[in-house]
Tab-separated table of C-alpha atoms and ligand atoms in Angstrom:
chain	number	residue	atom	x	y	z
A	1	UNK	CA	121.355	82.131	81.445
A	2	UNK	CA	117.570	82.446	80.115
A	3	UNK	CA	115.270	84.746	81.727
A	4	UNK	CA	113.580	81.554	82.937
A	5	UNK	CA	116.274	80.607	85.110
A	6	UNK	CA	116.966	84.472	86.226
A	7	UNK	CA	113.849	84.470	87.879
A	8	UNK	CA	114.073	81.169	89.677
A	9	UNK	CA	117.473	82.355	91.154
A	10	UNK	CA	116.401	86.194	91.971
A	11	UNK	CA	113.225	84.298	93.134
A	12	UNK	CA	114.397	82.210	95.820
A	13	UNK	CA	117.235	85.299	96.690
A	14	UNK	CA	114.433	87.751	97.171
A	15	UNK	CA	112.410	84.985	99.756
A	16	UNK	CA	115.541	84.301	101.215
A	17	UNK	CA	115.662	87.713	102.098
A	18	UNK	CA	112.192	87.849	103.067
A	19	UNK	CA	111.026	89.669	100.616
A	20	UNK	CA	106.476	89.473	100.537
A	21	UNK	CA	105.818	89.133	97.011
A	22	UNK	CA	109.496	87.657	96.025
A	23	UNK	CA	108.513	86.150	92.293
A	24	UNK	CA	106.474	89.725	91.666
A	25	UNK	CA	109.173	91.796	92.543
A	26	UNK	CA	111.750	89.148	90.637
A	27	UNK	CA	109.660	89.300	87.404
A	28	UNK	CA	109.048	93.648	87.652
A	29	UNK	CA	112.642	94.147	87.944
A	30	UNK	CA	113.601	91.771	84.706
A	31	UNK	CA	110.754	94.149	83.174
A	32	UNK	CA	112.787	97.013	84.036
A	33	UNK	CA	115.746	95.829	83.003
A	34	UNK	CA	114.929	94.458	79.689
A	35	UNK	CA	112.073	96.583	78.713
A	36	UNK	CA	110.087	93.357	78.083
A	37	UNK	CA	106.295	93.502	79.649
A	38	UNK	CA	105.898	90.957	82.603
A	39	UNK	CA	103.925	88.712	80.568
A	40	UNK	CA	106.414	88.034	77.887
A	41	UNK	CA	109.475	87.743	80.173
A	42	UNK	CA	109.297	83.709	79.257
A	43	UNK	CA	108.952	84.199	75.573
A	44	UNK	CA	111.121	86.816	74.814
A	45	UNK	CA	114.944	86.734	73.916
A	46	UNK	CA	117.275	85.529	76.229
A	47	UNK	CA	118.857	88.761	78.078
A	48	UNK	CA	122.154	90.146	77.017
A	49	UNK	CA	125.116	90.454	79.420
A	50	UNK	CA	124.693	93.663	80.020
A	51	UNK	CA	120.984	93.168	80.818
A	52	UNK	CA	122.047	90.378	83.302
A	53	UNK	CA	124.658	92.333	85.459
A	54	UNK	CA	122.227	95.188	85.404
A	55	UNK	CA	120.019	92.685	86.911
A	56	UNK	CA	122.285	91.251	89.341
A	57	UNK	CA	122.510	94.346	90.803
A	58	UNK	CA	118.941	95.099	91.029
A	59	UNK	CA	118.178	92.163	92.289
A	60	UNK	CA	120.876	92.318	95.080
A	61	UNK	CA	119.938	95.784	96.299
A	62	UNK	CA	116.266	94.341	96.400
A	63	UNK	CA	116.954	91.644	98.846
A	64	UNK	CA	118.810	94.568	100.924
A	65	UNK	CA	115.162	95.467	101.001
A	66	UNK	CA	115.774	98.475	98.959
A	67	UNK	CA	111.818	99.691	97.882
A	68	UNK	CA	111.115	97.954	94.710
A	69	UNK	CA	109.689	101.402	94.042
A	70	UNK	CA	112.798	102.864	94.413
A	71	UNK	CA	114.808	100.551	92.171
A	72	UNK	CA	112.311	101.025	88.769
A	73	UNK	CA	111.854	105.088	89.449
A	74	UNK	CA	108.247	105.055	89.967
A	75	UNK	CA	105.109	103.713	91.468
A	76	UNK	CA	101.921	103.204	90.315
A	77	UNK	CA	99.000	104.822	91.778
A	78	UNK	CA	95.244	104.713	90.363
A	79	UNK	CA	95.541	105.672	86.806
A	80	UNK	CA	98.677	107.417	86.821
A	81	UNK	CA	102.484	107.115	87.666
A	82	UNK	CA	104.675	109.294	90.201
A	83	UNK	CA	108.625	109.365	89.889
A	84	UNK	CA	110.037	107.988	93.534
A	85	UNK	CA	113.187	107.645	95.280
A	86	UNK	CA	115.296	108.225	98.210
A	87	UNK	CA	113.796	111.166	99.791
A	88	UNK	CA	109.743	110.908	99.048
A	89	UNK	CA	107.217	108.750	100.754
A	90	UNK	CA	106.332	105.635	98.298
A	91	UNK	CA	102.216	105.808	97.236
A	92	UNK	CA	100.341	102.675	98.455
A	93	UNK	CA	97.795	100.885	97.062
A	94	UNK	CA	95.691	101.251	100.351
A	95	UNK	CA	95.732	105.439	99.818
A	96	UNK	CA	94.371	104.328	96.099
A	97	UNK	CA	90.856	103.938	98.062
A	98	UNK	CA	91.163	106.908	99.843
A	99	UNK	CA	91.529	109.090	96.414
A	100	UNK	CA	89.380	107.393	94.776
A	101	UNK	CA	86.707	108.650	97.633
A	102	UNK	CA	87.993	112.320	96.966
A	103	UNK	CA	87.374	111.933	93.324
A	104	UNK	CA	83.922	110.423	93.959
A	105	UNK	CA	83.290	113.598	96.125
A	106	UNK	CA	84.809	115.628	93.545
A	107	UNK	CA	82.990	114.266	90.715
A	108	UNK	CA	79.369	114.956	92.441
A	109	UNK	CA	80.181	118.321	92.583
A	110	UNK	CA	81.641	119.216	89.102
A	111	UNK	CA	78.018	118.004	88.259
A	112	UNK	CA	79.559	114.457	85.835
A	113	UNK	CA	79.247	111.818	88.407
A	114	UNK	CA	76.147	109.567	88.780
A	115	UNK	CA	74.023	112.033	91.254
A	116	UNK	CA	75.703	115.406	90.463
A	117	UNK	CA	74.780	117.966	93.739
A	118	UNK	CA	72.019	120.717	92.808
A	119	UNK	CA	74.556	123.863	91.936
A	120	UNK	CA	77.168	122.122	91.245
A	121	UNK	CA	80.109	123.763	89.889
A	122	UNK	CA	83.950	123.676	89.726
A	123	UNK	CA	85.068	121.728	92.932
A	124	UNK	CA	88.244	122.620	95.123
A	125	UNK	CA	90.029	120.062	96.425
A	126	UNK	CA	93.327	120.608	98.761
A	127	UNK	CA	95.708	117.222	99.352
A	128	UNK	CA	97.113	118.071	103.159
A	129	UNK	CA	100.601	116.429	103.206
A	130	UNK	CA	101.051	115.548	99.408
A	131	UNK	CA	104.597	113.512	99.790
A	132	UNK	CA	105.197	112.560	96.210
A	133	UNK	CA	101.806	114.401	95.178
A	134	UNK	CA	100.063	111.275	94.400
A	135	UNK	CA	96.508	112.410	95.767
A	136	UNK	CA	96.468	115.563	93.960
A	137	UNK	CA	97.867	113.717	90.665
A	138	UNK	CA	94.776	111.156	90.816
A	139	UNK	CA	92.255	113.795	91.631
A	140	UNK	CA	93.142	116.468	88.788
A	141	UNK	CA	93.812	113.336	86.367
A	142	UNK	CA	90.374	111.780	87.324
A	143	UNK	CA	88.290	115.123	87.647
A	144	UNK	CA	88.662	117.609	85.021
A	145	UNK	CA	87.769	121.191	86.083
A	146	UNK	CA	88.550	120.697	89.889
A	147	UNK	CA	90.964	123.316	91.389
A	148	UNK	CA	93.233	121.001	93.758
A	149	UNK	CA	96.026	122.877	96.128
A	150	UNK	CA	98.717	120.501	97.545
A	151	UNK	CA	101.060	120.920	100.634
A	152	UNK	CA	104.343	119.511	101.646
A	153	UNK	CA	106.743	120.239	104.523
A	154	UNK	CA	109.419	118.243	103.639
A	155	UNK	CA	112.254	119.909	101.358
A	156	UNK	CA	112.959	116.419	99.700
A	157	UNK	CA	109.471	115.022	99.071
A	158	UNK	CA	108.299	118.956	97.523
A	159	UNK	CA	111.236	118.211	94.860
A	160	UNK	CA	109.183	115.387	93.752
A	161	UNK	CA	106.178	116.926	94.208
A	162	UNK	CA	107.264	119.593	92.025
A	163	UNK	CA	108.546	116.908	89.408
A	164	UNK	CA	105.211	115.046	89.519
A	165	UNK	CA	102.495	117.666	89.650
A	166	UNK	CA	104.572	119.733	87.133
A	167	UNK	CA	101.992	120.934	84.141
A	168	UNK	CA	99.234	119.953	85.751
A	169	UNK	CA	98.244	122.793	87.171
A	170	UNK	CA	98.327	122.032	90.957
A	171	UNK	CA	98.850	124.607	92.927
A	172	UNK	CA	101.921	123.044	95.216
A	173	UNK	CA	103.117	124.607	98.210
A	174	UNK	CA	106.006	124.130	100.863
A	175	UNK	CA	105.025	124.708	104.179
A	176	UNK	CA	103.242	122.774	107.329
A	177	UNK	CA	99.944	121.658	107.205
A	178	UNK	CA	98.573	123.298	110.541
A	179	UNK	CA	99.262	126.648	108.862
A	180	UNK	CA	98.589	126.284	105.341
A	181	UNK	CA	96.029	127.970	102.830
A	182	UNK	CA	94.893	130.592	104.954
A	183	UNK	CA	94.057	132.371	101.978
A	184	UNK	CA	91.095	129.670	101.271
A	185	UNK	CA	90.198	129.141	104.737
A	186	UNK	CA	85.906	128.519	104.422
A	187	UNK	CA	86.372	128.456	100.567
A	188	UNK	CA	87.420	124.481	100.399
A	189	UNK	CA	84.587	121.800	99.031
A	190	UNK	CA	87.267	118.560	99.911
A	191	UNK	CA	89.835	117.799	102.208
A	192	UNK	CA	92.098	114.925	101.569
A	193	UNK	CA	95.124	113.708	103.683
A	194	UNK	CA	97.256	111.089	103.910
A	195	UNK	CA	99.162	111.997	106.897
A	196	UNK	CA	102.001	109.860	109.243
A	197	UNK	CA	100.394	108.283	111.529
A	198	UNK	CA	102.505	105.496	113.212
A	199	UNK	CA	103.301	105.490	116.392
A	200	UNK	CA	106.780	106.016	118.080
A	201	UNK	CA	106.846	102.783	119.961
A	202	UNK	CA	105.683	100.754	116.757
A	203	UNK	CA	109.369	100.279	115.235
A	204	UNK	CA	110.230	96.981	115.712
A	205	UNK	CA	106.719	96.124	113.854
A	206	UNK	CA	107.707	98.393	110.495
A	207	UNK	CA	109.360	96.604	107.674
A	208	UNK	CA	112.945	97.244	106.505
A	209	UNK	CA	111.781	98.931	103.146
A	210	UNK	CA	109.487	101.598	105.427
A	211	UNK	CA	111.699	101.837	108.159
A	212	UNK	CA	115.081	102.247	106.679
A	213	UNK	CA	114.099	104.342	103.096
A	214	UNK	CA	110.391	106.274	103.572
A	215	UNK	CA	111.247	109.512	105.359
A	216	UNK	CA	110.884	109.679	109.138
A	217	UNK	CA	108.535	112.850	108.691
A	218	UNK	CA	106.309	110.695	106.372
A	219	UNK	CA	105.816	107.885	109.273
A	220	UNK	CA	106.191	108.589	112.724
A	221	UNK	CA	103.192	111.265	114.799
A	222	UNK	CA	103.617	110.835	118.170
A	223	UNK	CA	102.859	108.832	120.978
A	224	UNK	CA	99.241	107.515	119.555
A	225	UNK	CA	99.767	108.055	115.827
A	226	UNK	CA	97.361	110.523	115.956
A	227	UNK	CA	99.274	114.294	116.401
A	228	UNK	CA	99.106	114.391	112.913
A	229	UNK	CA	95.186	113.657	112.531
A	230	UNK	CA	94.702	115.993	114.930
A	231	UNK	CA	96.649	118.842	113.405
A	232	UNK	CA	94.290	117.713	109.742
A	233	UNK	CA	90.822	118.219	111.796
A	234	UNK	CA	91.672	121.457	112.942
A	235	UNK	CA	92.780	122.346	108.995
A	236	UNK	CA	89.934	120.799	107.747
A	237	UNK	CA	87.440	122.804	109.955
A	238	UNK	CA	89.208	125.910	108.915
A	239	UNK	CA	89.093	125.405	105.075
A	240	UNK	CA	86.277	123.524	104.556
A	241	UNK	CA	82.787	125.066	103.723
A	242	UNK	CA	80.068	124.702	105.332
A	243	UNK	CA	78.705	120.977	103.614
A	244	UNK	CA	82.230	120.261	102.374
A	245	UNK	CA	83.762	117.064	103.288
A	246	UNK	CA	87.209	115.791	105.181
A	247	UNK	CA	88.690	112.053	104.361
A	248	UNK	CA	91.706	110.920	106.239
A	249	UNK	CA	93.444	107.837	105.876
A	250	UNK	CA	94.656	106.303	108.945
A	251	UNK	CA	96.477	103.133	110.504
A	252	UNK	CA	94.669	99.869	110.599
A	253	UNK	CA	94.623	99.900	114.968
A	254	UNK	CA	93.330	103.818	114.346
A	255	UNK	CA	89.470	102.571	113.359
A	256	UNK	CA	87.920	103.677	116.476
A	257	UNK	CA	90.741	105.918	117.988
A	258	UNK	CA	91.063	107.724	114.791
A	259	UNK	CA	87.053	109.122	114.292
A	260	UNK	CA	86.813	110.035	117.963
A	261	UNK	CA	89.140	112.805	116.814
A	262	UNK	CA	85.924	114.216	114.720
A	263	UNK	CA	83.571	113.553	117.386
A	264	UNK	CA	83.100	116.780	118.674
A	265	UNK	CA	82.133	119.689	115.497
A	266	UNK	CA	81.169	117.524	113.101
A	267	UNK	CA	78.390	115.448	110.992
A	268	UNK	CA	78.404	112.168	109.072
A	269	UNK	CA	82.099	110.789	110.381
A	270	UNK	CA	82.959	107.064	109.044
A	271	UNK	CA	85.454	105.102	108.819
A	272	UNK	CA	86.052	103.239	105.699
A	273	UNK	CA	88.050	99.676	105.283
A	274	UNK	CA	90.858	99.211	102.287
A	275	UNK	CA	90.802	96.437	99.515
A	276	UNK	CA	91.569	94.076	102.438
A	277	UNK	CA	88.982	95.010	104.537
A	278	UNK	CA	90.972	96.871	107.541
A	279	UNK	CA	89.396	100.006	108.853
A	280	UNK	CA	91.628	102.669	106.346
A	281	UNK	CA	90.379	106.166	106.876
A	282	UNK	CA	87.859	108.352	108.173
A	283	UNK	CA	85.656	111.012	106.890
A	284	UNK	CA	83.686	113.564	108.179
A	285	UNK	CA	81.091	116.272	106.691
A	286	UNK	CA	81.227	120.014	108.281
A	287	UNK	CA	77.772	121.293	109.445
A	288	UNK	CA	75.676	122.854	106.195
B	301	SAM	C1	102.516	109.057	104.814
B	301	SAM	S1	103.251	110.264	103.776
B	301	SAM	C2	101.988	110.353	102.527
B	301	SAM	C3	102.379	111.062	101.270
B	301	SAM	C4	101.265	111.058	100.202
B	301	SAM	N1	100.098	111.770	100.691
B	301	SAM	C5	100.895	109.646	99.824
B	301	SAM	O1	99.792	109.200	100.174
B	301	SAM	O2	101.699	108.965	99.157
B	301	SAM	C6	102.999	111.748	104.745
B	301	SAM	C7	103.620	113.008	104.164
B	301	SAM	O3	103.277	114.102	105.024
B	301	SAM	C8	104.379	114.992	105.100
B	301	SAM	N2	104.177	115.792	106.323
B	301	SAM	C9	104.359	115.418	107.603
B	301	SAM	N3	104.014	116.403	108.448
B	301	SAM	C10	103.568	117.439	107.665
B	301	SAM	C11	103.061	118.730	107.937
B	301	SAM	N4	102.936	119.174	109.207
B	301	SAM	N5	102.698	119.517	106.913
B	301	SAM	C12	102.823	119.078	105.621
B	301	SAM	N6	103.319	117.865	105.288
B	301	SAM	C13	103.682	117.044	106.305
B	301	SAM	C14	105.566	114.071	105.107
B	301	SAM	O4	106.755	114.751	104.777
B	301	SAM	C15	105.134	113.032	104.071
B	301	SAM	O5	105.543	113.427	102.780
């Protein structure tokens, strides 16, 4: 059988299953397999047997809704890659926006974006709730010289952290969030968080691949999705210095419900849409 035909099978498999992006996924995992980039798949030699049960397989556990994610090893995220599997949170491309604000923030400071701040200097970022670390990758990938501090609670997702954020001079810890860094509380220039925020009742409304393989610690916060902002806001207030700056992604329902949570201490709070244009995160400035 010729990759052509591979696809058009897995294809139709994969939307039977219903599967969003069924020819994407069909086409990534024939990558994987055969090592052959996406856009040569057509072009390039017919796959070997061995290629083709490999496949098969792939394929199959995909329309179990298995993460694609979880069936290559990795997921892409800004400019860099972060191993993934049972155990870790998969990075989204809606968080990409969300990091890419921190490294905006962060580049001001370390004086090499567009409108560097007067006195700028080394900036210190910490990534509240890291999962596979995929904030704090992007940030000390995309800013050199910032100091970035990650946390994770979960036993599982830390061993990826740790496998991720390895070298890179990220200073990971295991612990909770609400407690974390008190040796840099008032010392912080950004906060960053991806936290859970779905709430209980929302089940039936999650997809297989979320539901059944991203932890339960990386989704769920309470009754109004929000335990788990809350908990961030009062980190944030405690780390951050005076001027520094708090982003905070958040569900698409949370546009309103989700800044009220800064309303009370703090200056400049927005919310921000994703590529798609639903309200994403918030952020929020501490009083200079
Ligand atoms: C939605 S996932 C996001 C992971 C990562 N930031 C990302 O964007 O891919 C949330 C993560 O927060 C972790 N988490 C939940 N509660 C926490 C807490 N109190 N302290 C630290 N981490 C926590 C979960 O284990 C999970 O890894």
């Amino acid at each position: 059988m010729n990759a052509r035909s591979l696809l058009t099978d897995a294809e139709a498999l994969l939307a039977e299953a219903g599967v969003a992006s069924p020819r994407v996924d069909a086409e990534l995992l024939l990558s994987h397999v055969t090592g052959v980039p996406r856009s040569l798949l057509l072009v390039a030699a017919r796959p070997n047997d061995l290629q083709r049960r490999s496949y098969t397989e792939l394929v199959e556990a995909r329309a179990r809704r298995v993460p694609l994610q979880h069936l290559v090893g990795s997921a892409a995220f800004r400019f860099v890659d972060l191993e993934v599997g049972p155990g870790v949170f998969v990075p989204r491309p809606e968080t990409e926006v969300l990091a890419g604000w921190a490294v905006n923030q962060a580049l001001r400071i370390s004086a090499q974006g567009p409108e560097p701040l007067p006195g700028g200097g080394s900036p210190r970022v910490v990534d509240l709730c890291t999962g596979s670390g995929a904030i704090a990758l992007a940030i000390v990938h995309e800013v050199p010289g910032a100091t970035v501090h990650a946390v994770e609670l979960d036993e599982p997702a830390f061993g990826w952290a740790q496998r991720n954020l390895s070298g890179t001079g990220v200073d990971l810890r295991l612990g909770d969030a609400a407690d974390a860094f008190a040796d840099l509380d008032g010392e912080v220039d950004i906060v960053v968080s991806n936290p859970p925020y779905i709430p209980l009742d929302a089940w039936e409304s999650v997809a297989p691949e979320v539901r059944d393989h991203d932890p339960a610690l990386a989704l769920w916060s309470g009754d109004d999705g929000l335990d788990a902002m809350r908990m961030i806001e009062a980190t944030a207030w405690r780390l951050l210095k005076p001027g520094g700056a708090v982003g905070v992604e958040h569900a698409d329902a949370q546009g309103e419900s989700a800044p009220e949570v800064f309303g009370r201490h703090w200056a400049d709070v927005r919310d921000h849409p994703d590529l798609a244009g639903r309200p994403r995160f918030v952020t929020a400035r501490k009083h200079l």
